[in-house]
Short mmCIF file of C-alpha atoms and ligand atoms in Angstrom, two decimals:
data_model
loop_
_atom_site.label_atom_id
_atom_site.label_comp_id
_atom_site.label_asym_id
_atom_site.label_seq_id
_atom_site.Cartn_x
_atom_site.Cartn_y
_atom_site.Cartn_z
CA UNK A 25 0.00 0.00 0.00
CA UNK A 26 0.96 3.38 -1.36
CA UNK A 27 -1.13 5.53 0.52
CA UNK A 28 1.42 7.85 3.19
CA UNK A 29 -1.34 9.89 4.68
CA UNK A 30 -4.79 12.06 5.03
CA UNK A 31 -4.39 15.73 4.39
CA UNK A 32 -6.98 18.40 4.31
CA UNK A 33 -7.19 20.63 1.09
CA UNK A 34 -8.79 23.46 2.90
CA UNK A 35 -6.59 24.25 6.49
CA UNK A 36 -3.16 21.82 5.48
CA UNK A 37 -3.46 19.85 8.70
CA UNK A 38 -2.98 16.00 8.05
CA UNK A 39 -3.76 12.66 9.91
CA UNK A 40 -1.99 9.27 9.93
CA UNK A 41 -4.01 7.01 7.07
CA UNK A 42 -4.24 3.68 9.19
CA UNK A 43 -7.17 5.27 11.71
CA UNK A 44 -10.87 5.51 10.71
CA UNK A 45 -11.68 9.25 9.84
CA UNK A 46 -14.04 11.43 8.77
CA UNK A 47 -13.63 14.62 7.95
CA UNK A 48 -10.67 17.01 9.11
CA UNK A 49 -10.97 18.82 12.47
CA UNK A 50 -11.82 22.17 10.20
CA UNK A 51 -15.34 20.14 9.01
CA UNK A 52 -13.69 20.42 5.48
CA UNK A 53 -13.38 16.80 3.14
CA UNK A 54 -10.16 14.75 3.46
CA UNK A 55 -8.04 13.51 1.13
CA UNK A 56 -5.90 10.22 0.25
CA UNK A 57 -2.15 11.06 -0.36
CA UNK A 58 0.54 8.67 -1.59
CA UNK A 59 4.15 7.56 -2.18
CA UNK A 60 3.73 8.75 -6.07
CA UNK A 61 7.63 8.60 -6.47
CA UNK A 62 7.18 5.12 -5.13
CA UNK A 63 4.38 3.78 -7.11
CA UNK A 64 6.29 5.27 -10.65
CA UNK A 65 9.29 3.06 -9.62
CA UNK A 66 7.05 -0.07 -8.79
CA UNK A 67 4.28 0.18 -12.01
CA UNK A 68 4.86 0.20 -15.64
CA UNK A 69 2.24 0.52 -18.49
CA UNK A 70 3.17 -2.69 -19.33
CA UNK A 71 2.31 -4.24 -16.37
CA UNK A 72 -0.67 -2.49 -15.80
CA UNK A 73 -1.91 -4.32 -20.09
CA UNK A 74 -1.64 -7.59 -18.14
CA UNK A 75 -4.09 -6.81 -15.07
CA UNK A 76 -7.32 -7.52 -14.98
CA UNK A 77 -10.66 -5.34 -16.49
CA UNK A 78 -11.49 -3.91 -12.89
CA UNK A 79 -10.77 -0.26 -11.54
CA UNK A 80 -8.43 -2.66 -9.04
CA UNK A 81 -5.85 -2.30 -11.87
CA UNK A 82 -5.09 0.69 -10.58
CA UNK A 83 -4.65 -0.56 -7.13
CA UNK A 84 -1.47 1.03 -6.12
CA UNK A 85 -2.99 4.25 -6.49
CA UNK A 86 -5.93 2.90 -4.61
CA UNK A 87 -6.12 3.00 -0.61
CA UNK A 88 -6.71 -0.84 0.03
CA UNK A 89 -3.54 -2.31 1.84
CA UNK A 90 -4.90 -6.25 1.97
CA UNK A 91 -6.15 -8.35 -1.26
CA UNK A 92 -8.41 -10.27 1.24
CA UNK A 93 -10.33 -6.83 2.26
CA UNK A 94 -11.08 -5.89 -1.25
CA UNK A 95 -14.88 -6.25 -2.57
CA UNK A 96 -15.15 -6.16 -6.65
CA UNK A 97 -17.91 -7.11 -8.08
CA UNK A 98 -16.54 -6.74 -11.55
CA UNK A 99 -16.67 -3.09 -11.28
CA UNK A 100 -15.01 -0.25 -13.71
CA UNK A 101 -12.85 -0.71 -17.35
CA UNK A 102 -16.25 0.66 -18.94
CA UNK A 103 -15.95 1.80 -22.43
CA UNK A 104 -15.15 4.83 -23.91
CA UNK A 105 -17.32 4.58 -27.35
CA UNK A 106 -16.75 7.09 -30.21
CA UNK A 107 -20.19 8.71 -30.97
CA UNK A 108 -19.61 8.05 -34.87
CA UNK A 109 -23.21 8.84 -35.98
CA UNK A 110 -23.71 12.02 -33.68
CA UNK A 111 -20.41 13.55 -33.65
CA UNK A 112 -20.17 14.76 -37.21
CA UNK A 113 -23.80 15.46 -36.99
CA UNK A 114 -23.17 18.29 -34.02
CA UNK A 115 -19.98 18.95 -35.71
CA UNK A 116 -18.00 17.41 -33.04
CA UNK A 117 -16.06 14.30 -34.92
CA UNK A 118 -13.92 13.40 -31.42
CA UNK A 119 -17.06 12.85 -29.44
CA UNK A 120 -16.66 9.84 -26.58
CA UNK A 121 -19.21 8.05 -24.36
CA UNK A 122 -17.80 7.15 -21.44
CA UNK A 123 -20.24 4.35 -20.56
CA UNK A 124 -21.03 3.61 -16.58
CA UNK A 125 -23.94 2.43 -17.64
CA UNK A 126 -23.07 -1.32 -17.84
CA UNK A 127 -21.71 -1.24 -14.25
CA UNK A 128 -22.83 -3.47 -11.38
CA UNK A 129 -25.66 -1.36 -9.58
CA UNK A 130 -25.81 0.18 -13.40
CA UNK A 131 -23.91 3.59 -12.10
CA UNK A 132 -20.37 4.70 -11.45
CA UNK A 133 -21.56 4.89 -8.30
CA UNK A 134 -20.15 1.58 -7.83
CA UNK A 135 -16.65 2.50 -8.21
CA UNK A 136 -16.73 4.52 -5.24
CA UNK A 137 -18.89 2.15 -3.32
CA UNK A 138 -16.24 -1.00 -3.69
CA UNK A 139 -13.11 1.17 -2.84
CA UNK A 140 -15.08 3.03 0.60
CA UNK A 141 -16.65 -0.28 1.37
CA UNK A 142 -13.25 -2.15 0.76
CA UNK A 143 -11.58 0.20 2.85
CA UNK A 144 -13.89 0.36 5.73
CA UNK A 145 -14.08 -3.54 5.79
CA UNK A 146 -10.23 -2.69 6.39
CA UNK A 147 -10.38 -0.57 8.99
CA UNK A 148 -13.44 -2.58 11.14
CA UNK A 149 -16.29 -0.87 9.91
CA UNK A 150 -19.32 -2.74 11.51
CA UNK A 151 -22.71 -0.01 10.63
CA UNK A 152 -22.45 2.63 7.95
CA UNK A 153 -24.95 5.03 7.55
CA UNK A 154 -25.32 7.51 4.50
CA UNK A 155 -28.01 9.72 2.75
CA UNK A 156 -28.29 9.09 -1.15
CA UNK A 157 -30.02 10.24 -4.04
CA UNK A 158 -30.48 6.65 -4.66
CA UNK A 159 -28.15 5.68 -6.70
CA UNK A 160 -25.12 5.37 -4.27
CA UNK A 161 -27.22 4.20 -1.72
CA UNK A 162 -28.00 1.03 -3.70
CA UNK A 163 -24.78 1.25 -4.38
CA UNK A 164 -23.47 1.03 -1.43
CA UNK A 165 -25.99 -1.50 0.45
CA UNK A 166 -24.85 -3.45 -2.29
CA UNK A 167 -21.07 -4.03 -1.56
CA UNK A 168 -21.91 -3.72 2.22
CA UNK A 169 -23.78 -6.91 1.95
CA UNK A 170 -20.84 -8.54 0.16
CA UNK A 171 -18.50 -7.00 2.73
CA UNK A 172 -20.95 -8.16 5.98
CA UNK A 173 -21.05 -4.83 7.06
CA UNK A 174 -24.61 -3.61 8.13
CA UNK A 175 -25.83 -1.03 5.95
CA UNK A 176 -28.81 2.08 7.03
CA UNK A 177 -29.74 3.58 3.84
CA UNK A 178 -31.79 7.23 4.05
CA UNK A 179 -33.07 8.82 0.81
CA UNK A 180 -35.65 11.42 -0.31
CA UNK A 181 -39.08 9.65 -0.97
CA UNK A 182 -39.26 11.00 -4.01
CA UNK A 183 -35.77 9.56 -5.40
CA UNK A 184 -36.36 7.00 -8.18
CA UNK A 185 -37.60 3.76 -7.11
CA UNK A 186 -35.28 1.14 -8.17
CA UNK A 187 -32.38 2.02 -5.94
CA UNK A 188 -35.30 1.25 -3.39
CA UNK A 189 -35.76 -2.54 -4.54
CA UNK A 190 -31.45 -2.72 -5.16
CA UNK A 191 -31.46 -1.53 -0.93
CA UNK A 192 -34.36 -3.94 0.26
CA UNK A 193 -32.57 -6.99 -1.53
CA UNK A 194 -29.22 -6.39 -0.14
CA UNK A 195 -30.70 -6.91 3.26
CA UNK A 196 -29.71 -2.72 4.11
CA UNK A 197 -32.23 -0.81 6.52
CA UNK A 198 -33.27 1.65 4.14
CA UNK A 199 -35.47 4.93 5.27
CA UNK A 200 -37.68 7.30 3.09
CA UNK A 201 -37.53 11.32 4.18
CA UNK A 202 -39.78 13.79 3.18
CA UNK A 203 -37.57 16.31 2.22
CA UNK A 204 -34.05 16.39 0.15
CA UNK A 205 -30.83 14.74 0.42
CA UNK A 206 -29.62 17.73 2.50
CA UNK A 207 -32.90 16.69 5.15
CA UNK A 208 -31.72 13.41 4.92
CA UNK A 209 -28.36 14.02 6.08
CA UNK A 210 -29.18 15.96 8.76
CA UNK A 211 -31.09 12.63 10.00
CA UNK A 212 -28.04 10.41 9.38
CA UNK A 213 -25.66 12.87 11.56
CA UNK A 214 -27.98 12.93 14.04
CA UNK A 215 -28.20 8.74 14.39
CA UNK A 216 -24.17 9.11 13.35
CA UNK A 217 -23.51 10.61 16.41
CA UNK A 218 -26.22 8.39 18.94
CA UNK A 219 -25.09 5.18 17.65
CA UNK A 220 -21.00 5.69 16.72
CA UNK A 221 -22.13 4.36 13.07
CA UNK A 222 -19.71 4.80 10.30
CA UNK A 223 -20.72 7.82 8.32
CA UNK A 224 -20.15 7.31 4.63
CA UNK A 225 -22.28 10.84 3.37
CA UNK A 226 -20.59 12.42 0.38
CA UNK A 227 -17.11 13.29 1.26
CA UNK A 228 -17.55 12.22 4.94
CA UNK A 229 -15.22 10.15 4.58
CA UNK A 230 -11.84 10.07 2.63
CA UNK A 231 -12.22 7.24 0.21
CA UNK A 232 -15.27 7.08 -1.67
CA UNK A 233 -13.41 9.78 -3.97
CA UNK A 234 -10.61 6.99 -4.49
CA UNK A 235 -13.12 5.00 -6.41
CA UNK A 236 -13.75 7.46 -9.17
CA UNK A 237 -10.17 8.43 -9.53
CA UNK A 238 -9.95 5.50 -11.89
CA UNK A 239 -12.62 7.30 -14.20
CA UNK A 240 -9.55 9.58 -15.01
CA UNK A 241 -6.83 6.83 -14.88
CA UNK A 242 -8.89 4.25 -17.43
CA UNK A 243 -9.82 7.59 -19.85
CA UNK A 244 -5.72 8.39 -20.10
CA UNK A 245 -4.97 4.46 -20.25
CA UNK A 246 -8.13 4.22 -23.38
CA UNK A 247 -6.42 7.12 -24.88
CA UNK A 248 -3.25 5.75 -24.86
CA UNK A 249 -1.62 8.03 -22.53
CA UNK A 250 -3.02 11.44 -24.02
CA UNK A 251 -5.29 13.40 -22.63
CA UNK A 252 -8.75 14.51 -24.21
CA UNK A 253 -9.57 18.29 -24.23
CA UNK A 254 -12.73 18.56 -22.72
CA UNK A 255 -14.35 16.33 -20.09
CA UNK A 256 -18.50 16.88 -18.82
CA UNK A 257 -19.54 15.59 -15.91
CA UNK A 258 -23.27 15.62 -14.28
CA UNK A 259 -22.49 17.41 -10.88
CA UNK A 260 -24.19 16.92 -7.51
CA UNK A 261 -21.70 16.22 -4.75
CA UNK A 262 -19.05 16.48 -7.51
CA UNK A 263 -17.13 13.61 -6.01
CA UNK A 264 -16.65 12.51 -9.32
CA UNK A 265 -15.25 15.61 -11.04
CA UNK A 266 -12.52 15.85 -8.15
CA UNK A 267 -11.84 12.60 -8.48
CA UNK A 268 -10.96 12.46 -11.85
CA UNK A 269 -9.07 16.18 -11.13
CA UNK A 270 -7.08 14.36 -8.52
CA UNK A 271 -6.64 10.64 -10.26
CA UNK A 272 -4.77 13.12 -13.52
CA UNK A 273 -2.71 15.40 -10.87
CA UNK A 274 -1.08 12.47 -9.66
CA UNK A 275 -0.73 10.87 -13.05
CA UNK A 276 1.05 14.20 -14.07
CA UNK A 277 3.14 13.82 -10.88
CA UNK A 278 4.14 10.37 -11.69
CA UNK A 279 5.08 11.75 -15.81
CA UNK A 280 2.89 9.43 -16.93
CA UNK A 281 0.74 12.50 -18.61
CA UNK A 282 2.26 15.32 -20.28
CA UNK A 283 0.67 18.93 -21.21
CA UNK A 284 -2.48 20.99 -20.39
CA UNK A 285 -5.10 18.69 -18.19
CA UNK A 286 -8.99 18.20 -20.20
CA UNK A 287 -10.75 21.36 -19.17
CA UNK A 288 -13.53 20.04 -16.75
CA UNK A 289 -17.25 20.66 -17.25
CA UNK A 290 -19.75 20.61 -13.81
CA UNK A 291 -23.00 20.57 -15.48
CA UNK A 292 -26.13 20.60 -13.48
CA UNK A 293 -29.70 21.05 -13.97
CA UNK A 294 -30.95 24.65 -14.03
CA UNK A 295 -33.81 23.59 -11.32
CA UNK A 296 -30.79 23.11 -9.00
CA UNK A 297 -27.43 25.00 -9.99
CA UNK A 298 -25.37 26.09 -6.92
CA UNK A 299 -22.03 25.73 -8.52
CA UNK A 300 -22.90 26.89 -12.05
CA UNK A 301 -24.19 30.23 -9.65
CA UNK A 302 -20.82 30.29 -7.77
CA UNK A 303 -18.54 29.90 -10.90
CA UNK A 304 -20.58 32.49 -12.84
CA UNK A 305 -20.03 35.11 -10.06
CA UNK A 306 -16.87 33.74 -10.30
CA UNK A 307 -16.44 32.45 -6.62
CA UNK A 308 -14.50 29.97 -4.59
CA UNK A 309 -17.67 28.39 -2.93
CA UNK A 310 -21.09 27.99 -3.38
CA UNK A 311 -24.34 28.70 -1.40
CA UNK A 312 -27.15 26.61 -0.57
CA UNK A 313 -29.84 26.18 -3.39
CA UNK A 314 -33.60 27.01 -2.34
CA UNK A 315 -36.38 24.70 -3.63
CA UNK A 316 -34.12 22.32 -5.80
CA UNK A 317 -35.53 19.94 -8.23
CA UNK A 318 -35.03 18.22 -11.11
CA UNK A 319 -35.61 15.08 -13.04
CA UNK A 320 -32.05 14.45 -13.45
CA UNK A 321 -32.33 13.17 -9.73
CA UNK A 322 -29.20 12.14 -8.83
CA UNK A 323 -27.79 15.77 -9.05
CA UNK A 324 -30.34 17.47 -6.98
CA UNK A 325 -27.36 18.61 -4.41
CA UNK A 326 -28.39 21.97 -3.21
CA UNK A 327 -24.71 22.89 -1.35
CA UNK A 328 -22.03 20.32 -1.53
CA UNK A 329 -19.56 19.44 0.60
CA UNK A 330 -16.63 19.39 -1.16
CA UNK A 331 -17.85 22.57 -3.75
CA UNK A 332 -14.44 24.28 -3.59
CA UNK A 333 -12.77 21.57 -4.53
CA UNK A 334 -15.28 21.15 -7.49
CA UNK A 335 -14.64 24.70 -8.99
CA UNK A 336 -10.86 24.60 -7.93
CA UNK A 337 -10.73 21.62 -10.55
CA UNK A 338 -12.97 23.53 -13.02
CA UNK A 339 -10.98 26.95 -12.64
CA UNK A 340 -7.18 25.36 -12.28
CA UNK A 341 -8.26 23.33 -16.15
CA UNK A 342 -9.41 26.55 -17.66
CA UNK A 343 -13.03 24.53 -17.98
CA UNK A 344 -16.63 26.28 -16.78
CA UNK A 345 -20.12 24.93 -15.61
CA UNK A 346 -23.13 25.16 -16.82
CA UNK A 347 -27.06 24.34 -16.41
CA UNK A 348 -29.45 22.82 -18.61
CA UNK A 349 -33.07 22.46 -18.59
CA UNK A 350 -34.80 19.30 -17.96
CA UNK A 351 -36.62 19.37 -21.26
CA UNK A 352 -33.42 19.47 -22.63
CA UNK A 353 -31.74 16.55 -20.91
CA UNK A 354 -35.23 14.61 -21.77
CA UNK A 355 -34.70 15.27 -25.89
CA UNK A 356 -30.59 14.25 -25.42
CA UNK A 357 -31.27 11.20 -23.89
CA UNK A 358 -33.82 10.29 -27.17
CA UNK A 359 -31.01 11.73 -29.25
CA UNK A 360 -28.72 9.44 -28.42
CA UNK A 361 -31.03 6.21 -28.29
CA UNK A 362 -31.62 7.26 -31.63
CA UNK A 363 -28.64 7.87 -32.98
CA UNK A 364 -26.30 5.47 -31.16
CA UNK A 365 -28.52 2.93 -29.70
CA UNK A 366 -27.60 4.04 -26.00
CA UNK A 367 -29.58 4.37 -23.62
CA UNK A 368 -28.38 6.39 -20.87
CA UNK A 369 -29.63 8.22 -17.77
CA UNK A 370 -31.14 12.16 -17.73
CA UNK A 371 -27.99 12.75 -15.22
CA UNK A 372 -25.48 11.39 -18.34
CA UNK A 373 -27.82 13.03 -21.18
CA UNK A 374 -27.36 16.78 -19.61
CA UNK A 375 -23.67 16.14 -20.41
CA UNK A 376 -24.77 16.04 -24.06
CA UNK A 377 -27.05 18.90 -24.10
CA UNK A 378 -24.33 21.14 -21.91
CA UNK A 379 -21.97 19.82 -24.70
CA UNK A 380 -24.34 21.23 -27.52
CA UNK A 381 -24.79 24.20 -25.79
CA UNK A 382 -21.29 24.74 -25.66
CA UNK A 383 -20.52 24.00 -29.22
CA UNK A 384 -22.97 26.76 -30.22
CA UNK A 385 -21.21 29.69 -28.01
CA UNK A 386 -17.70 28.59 -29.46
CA UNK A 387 -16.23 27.44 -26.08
CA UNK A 388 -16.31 23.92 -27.64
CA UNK A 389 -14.30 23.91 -30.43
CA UNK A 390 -14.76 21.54 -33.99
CA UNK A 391 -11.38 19.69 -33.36
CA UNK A 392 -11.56 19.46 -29.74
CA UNK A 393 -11.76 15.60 -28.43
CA UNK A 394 -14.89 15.63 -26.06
CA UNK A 395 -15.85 12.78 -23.42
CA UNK A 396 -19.18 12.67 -21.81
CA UNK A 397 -19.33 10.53 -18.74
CA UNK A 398 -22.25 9.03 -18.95
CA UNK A 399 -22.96 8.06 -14.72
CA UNK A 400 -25.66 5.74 -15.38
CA UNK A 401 -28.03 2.88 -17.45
CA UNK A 402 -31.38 4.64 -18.58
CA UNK A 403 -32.42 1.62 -17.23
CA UNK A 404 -32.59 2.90 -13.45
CA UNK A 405 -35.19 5.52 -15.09
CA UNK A 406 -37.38 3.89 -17.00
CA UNK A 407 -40.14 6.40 -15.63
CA UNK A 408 -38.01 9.24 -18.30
CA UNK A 409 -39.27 7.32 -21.41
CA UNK A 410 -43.38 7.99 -22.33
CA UNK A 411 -44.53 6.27 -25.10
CA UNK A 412 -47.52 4.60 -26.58
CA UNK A 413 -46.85 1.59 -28.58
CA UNK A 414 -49.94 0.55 -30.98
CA UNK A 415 -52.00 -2.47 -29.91
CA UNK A 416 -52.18 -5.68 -31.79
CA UNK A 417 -54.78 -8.33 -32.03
CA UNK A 418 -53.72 -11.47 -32.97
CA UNK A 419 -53.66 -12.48 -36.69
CA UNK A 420 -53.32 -8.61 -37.57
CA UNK A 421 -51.03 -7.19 -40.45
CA UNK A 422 -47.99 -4.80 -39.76
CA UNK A 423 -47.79 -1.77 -41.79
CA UNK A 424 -44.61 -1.19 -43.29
CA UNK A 425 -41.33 0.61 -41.96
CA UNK A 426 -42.25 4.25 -43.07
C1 PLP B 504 -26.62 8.82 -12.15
C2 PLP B 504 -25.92 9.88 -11.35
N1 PLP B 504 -25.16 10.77 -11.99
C3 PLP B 504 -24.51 11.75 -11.32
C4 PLP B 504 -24.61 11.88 -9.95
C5 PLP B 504 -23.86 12.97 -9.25
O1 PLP B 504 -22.77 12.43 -8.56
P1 PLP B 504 -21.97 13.32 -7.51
O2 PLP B 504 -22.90 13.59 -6.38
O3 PLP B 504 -20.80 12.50 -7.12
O4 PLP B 504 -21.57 14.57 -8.22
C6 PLP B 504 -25.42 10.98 -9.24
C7 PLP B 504 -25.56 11.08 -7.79
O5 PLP B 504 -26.44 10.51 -7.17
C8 PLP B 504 -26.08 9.94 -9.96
O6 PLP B 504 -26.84 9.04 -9.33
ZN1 ZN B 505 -8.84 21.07 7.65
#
């Protein structure tokens, strides 16, 4: 294991990595730092062709110190298709899909899930709590169940239903709240501190982030080693977006990167844009967002955590943020069924629709090479699709193909 210590990004202070934390004494997210020196003289690109499809390729770079503790379900390697039929068409030829779709859980939120879970199995972990969205709740009660760690599951009772049924079959105790992820929080802190429960909220705890650094490290490795230009992410705690910020710092730091980092993209819905807000008035942090909502659940965050470390990423790549409304995401995410036969969440589709929108101001350019990260399977939202198929009766004719 690689890993040397904790540090906090916001006050400097740092904490031994072998005791169970949360966050730093100054309430602000900690961080995973390692041996990077070390790791360069240990791992070669050509060792890292022979591994194994999993994010656990990575795993010097990860913060699991015993084989035995890790918990993979087969997650990460997800692949990075070229958009061939809608690229040219919005006159962006280099256009990727990263797909998380295909994932166990059917979300990235699985990366982050095995490496926290992994790494509280590690440290004696017995009850973690956490409020979700949904989608890293079921996440999470997922790999806790492999682990045999008891999972308590709060989300908003009007989050998506499926992560319900993915909770209730993994055996967590899983709670409805009236209210938004921020209420639901609140109620896990609360029970956090009664019971001495793990608390595995976003950015609670130092290692969740570890498990979407390898979103960055398997985009260089599919790229060969380059980087793309632009990268658009659907933002609600924005652990992603730091973690693929962080997973390319230290690939710079090792050299295995050269040149200007992919300008980062936070997009978010307009019906809840805190950090779009902050970096449009050009600010370090953001404030809280009144009466959030959109259908693009799983980034209705209305004040995250770790939001400075979310625009420190967008402002230290030269990249921006940016809303989009939910009619919009709706009409990407039929876009791309259409065109390229995926069929991806409203959280992934308001990557493509921030992406259009950006092509039309200029700020994307013809020759740039664009990834979208798509963070989930349309198939955790099959409530986004309307449609009414005609009816047969048997022995009728089809009309045909117009
Ligand atoms: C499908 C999907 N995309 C994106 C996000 C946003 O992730 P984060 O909160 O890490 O920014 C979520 C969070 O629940 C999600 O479920
Ligand atoms: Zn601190």
């Amino acid at each position: 294991m690689y890993a040397t210590h904790l540090s906090c990004p916001k006050c400097s202070a740092t904490y031994e990595s072998e005791q169970l934390m949360q966050v730093c004494e100054c309430g602000a997210p900690l961080l995973v730092d390692y041996d990077l020196p070390k790791i360069r003289s240990v791992l070669t690109k050509k060792i890292l062709k022979e591994r194994e499809p999993t994010l656990w390729r990575y795993r010097e770079l990860l913060p699991v110190k015993r084989e035995e503790n890790i918990v993979c379900l087969g997650e990460g390697m997800t692949p990075l298709l070229p958009l061939k039929n809608l690229g040219p068409q919005l006159g962006i030829p280099n256009l990727f899909l990263k797909d998380e779709g295909i994932i166990p859980t059917g979300t990235f939120k699985a990366r982050g899930a095995a490496v926290g879970v992994s790494r509280a199995k590690e440290l004696g972990v017995k009850v973690l709590a956490m409020p979700t969205n949904g989608n890293a709740g079921a996440a999470w009660a997922v790999y806790c169940a492999a682990a045999g760690i008891d999972a308590v599951i709060v989300m908003p009772v009007d989050a998506p239903p499926i992560p319900r049924g993915e909770c209730a079959i993994s055996g967590a105790c899983l709670y409805l709240v009236e209210g938004l992820i921020s209420d639901a929080g609140k109620i896990v802190a609360r029970a956090v501190a009664d019971y001495g429960w793990f608390d595995a909220s976003t950015l609670k705890e130092p290692y969740r982030i570890e498990g979407k650094k390898p979103m960055g490290l398997e985009r260089a490795e599919q790229f060969n080693w380059q980087m793309p230009d632009v990268i658009l992410y659907p933002t609600g705690g924005g652990v992603g977006i730091i973690g693929i910020y962080k997973a390319l710092m230290e690939l710079k730091e090792m050299g295995w990167v050269e040149g200007k980092l992919p300008r980062l993209v936070a997009v978010q819905a307009t019906g809840c844009a805190p950090i779009v807000k902050a970096f449009e008035e050009n600010r370090t942090e953001s404030d809280f967002w009144q009466d959030a909502k959109t259908c693009a659940f799983g980034i209705t965050v209305p004040k995250a955590l770790g939001d400075f470390l979310v625009l420190d990423a967008i402002y230290r790549t030269e990249g921006c943020a940016v809303a989009v409304h939910d009619k919009e995401q709706l009409e990407a995410c039929a876009l791309l069924g259409r065109t390229e036969g995926a069929f991806i969440c409203p959280e992934g589709a308001a990557n493509l629709s921030a992406a259009i929108q950006l092509k039309a101001s200029g700020w994307i350019r013809p020759e740039d090479r664009v990834v979208l990260l798509n963070t989930g399977s349309g198939l955790k939202y099959p409530e986004t699709v309307t449609l009414s198929p005609p009816v047969l009766h048997p022995g009728d004719r089809l009309p045909d193909v117009q």
